[in-house]
Tab-separated table of C-alpha atoms in Angstrom:
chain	number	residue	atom	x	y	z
A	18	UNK	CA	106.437	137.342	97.385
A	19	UNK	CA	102.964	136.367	97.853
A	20	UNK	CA	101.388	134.590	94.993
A	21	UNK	CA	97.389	134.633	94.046
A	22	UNK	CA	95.764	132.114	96.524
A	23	UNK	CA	93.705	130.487	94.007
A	24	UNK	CA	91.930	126.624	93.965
A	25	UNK	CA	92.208	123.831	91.686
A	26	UNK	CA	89.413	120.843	92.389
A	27	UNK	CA	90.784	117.533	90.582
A	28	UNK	CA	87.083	116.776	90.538
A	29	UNK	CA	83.972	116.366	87.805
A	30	UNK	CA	80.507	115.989	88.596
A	31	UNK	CA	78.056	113.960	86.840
A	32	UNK	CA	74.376	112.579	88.077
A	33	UNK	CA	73.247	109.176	86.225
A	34	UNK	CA	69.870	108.256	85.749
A	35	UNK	CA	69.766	104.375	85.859
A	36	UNK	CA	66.572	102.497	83.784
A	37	UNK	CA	63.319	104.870	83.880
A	38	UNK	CA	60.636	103.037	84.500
A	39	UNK	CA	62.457	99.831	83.928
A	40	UNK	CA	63.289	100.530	80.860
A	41	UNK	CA	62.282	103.477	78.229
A	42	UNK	CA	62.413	101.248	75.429
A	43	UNK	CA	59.199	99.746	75.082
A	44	UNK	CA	57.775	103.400	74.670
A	45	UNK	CA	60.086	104.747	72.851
A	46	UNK	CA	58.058	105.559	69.758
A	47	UNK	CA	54.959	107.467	71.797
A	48	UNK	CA	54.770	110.707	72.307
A	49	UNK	CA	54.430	110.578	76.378
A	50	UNK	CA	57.976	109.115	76.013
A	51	UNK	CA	59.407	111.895	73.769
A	52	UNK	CA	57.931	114.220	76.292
A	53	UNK	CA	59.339	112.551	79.369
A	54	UNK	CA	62.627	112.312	77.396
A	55	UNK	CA	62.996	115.787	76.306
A	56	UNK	CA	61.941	116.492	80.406
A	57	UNK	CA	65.094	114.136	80.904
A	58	UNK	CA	67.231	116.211	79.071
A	59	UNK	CA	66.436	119.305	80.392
A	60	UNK	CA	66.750	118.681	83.658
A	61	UNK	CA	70.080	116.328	84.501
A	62	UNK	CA	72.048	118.847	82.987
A	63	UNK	CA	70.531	121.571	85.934
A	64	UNK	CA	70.720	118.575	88.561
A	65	UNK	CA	74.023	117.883	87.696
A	66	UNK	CA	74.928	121.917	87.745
A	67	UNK	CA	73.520	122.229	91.006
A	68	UNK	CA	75.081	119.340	92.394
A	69	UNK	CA	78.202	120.100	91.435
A	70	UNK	CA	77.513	123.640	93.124
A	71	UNK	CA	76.836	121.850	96.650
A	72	UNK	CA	80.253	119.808	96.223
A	73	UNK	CA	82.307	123.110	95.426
A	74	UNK	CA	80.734	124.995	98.003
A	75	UNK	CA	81.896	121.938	100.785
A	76	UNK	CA	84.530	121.341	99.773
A	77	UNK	CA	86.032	125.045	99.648
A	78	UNK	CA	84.587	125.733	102.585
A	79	UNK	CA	86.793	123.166	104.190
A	80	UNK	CA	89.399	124.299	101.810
A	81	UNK	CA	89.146	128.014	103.338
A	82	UNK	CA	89.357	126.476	107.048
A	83	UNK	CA	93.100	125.443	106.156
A	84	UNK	CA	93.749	128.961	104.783
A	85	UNK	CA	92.978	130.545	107.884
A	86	UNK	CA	94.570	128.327	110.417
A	87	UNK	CA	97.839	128.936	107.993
A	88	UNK	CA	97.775	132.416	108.905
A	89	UNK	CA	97.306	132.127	112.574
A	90	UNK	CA	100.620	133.738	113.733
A	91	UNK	CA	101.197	130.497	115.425
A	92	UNK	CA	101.164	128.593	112.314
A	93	UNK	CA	103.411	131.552	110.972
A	94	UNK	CA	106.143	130.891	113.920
A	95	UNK	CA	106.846	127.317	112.192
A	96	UNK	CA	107.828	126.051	116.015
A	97	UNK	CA	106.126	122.494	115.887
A	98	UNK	CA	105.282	122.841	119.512
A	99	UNK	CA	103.565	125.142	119.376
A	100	UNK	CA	101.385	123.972	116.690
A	101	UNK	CA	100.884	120.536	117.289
A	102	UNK	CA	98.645	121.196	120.272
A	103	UNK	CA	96.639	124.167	118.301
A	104	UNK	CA	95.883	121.769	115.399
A	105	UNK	CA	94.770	119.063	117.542
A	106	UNK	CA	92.387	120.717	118.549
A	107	UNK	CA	91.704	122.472	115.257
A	108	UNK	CA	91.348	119.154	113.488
A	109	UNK	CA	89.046	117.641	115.951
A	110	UNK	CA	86.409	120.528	115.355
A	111	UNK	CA	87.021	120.974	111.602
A	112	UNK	CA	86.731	117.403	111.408
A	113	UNK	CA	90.506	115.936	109.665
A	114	UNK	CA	91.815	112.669	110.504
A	115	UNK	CA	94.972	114.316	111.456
A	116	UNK	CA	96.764	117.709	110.087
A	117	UNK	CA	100.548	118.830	109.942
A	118	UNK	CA	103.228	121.674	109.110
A	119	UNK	CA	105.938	121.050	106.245
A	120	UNK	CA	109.144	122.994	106.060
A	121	UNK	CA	110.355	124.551	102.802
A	122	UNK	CA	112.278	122.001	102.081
A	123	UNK	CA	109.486	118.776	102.081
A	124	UNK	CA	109.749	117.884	106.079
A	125	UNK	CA	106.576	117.389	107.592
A	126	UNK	CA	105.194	116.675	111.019
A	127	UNK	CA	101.797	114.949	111.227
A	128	UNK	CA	99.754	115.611	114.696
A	129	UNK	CA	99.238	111.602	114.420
A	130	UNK	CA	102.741	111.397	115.660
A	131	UNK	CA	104.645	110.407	112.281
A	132	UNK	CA	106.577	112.509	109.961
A	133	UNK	CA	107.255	112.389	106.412
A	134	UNK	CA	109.274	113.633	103.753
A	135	UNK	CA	106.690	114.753	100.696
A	136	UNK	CA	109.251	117.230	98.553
A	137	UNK	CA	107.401	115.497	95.482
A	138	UNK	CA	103.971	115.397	96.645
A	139	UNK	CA	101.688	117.922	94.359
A	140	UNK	CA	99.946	119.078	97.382
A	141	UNK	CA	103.256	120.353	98.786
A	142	UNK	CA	104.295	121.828	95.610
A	143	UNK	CA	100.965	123.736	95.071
A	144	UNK	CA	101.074	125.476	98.478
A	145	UNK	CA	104.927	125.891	98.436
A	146	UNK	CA	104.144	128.095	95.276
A	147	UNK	CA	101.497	129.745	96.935
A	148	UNK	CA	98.386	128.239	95.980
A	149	UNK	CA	96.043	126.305	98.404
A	150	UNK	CA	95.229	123.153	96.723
A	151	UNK	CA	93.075	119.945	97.119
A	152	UNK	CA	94.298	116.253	96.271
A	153	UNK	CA	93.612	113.816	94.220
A	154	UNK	CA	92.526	110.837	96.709
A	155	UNK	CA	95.898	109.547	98.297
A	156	UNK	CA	96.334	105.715	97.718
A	157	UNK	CA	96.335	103.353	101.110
A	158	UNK	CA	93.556	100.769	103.335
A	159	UNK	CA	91.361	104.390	103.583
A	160	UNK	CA	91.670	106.734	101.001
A	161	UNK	CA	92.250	110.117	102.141
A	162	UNK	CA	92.094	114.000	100.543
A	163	UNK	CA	95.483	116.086	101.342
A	164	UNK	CA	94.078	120.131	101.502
A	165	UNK	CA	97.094	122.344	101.480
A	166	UNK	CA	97.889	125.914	102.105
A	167	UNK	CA	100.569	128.171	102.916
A	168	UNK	CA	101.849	129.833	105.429
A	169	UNK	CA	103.183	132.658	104.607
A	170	UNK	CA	105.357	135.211	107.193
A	171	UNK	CA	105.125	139.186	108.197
A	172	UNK	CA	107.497	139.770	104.192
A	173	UNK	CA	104.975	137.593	102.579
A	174	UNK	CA	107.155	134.654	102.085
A	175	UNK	CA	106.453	130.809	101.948
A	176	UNK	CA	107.555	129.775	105.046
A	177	UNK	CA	105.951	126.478	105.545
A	178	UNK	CA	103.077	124.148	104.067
A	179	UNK	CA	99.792	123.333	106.275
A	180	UNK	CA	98.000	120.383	105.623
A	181	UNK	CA	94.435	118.440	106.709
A	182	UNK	CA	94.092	115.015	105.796
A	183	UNK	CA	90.621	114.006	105.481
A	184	UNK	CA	88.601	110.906	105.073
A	185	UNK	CA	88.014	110.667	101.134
A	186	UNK	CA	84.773	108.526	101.618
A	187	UNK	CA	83.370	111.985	103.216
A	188	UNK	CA	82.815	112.884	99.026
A	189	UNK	CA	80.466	110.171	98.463
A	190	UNK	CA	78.005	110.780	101.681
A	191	UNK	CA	77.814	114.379	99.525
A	192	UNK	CA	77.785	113.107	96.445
A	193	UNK	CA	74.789	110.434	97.926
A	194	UNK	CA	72.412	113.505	98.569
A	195	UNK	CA	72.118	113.903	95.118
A	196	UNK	CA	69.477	112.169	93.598
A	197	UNK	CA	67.080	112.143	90.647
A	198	UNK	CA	63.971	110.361	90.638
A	199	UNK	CA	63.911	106.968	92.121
A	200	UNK	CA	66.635	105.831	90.419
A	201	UNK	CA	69.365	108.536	89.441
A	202	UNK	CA	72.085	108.867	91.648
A	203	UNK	CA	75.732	111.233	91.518
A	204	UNK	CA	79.148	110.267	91.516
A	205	UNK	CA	82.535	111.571	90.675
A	206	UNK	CA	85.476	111.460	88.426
A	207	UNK	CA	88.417	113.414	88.704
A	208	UNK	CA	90.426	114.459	85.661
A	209	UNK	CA	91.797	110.708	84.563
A	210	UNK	CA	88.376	109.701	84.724
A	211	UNK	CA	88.909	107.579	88.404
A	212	UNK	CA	85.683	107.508	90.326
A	213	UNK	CA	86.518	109.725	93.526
A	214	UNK	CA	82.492	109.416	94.866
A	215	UNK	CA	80.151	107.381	94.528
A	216	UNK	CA	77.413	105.565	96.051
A	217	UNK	CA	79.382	102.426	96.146
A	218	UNK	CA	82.377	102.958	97.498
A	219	UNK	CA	84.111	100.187	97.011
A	220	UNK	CA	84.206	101.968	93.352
A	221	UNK	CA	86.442	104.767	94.707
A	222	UNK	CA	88.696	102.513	97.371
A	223	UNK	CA	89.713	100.137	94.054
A	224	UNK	CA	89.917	103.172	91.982
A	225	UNK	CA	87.438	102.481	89.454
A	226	UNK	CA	88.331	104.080	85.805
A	227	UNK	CA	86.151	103.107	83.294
A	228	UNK	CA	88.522	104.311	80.499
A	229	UNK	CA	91.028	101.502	82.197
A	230	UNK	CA	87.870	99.088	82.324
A	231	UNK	CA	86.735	99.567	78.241
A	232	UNK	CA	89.917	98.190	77.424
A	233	UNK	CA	87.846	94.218	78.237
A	234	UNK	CA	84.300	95.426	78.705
A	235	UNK	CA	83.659	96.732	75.130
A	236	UNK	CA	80.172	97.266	76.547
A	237	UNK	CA	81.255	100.359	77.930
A	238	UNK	CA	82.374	102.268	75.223
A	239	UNK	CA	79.012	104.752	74.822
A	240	UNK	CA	79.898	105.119	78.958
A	241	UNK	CA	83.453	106.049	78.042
A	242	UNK	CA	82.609	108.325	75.477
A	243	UNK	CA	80.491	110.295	77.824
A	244	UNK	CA	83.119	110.281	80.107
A	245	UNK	CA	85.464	111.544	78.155
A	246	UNK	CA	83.438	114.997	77.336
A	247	UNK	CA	82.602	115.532	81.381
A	248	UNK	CA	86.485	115.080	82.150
A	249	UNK	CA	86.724	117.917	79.509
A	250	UNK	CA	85.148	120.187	81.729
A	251	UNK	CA	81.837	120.184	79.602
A	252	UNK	CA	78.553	120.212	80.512
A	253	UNK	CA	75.661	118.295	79.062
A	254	UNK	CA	73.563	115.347	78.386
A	255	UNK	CA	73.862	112.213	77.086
A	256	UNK	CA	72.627	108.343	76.744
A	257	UNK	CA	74.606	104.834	77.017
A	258	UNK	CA	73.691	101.368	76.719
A	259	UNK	CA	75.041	98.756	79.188
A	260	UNK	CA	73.574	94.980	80.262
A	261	UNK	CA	70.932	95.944	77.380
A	262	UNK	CA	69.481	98.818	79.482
A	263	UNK	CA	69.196	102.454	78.193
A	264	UNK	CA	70.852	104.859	81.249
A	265	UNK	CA	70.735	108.731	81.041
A	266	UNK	CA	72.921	111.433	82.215
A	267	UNK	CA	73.249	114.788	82.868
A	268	UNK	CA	77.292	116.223	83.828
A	269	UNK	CA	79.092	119.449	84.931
A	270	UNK	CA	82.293	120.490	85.307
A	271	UNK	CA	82.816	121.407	89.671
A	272	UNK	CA	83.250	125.029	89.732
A	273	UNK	CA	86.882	126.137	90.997
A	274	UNK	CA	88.488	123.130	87.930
């Protein structure tokens, strides 16, 4: 039977505001500074509410584009080729790297010619059950998102497993938009606390996980604590110290987690 269509994002929003004015401490004790900081507070929390806003409503839009091509009654015929040509187009427009069908059993057929077997793969497993479903970013020389739906036939049955791979860089030219000030700037952890956006990317193709990184950079620990409430799902503000410099941010939970 058909199961709730429902959305999990793997992702957490947070905006960072990096040295104010070089560096708040030297007027820490006036009042212009308590003002600006209580400013501070108030508002990285909202930037980092609305940001996280703009990322949900991208990425389910992309999300939903999946869903509907999975119940195109072509999609529903699970005949590969048939398919193949209709998602080659599809995933030129909708802009995928490539896209593919998976039987019930784990087989899949990739419109960039290969085929895999991905019985194990959460994405499968989420849409098998009836859920469509984003990935975590998929390790490799590009890092990639996997968005998954099913396809379901005329009984409402799971027949098959749709899928969109798509360039995981895309996340940090969204997250980038987001600024604060001169100097604040967004990125992205998902719920292990690996940077999945950012504005240096080289931070999300190594993986960066600053609860991995703590471990020998002590330095980081006010970082990691903040860290650890935003993967929580909670929103707030907070400060950290690093390279003797007093950062501030403001984080969110990504609506849809």
């Amino acid at each position: 039977m058909r199961t709730s269509v429902t959305a999990r994002f793997v992702v957490y929003i947070s905006v960072l505001l990096i040295v104010l004015c070089g560096s708040l401490g030297f007027i820490a004790n006036t009042t212009a500074s308590n003002a600006l900081l209580s400013s501070i507070e108030q508002q990285l929390p909202n930037k980092a509410i609305d940001g996280a806003k703009v990322v949900a409503s991208q990425v389910e839009a992309r999300l939903e584009s999946v869903v509907t091509l999975a119940h195109m009654p072509v999609m529903q015929s699970m005949d590969w080729s048939v398919q193949e040509n209709v998602l080659k187009r599809e995933q030129a427009r909708l802009g995928f790297m490539y896209m593919g069908v998976a039987t019930p059993e784990g087989n899949v057929e990739l419109t960039n010619g290969s085929s895999a077997y991905i019985v194990t793969q959460d994405y499968f497993l989420k849409a098998l059950s009836g859920q469509k479903y984003i990935s975590d970013p998929q390790e490799g020389k590009s890092p990639i998102f996997i968005y998954s739906a099913p396809i379901f036939d005329e009984n409402e049955e799971v027949v098959g497993v749709l899928v969109g791979a798509a360039n995981a860089l895309e996340l940090s030219e969204i997250a980038k938009a987001i600024t604060f000030g001169e100097t604040g700037y967004a990125f992205i952890l998902n719920q292990n606390g690996t940077t999945i956006a950012h504005p240096n990317t080289d931070l999300v193709i190594n993986r960066d996980n600053d609860f991995e990184n703590v471990k020998e950079d002590p330095s980081l620990t006010s970082l990691v604590e903040l860290e650890t409430k935003m993967v929580a799902g909670e929103t707030g503000f907070g400060e950290y110290v690093y390279n003797g410099e007093v950062n501030y941010m403001g984080y969110a939970p990504i609506p849809g987690t």
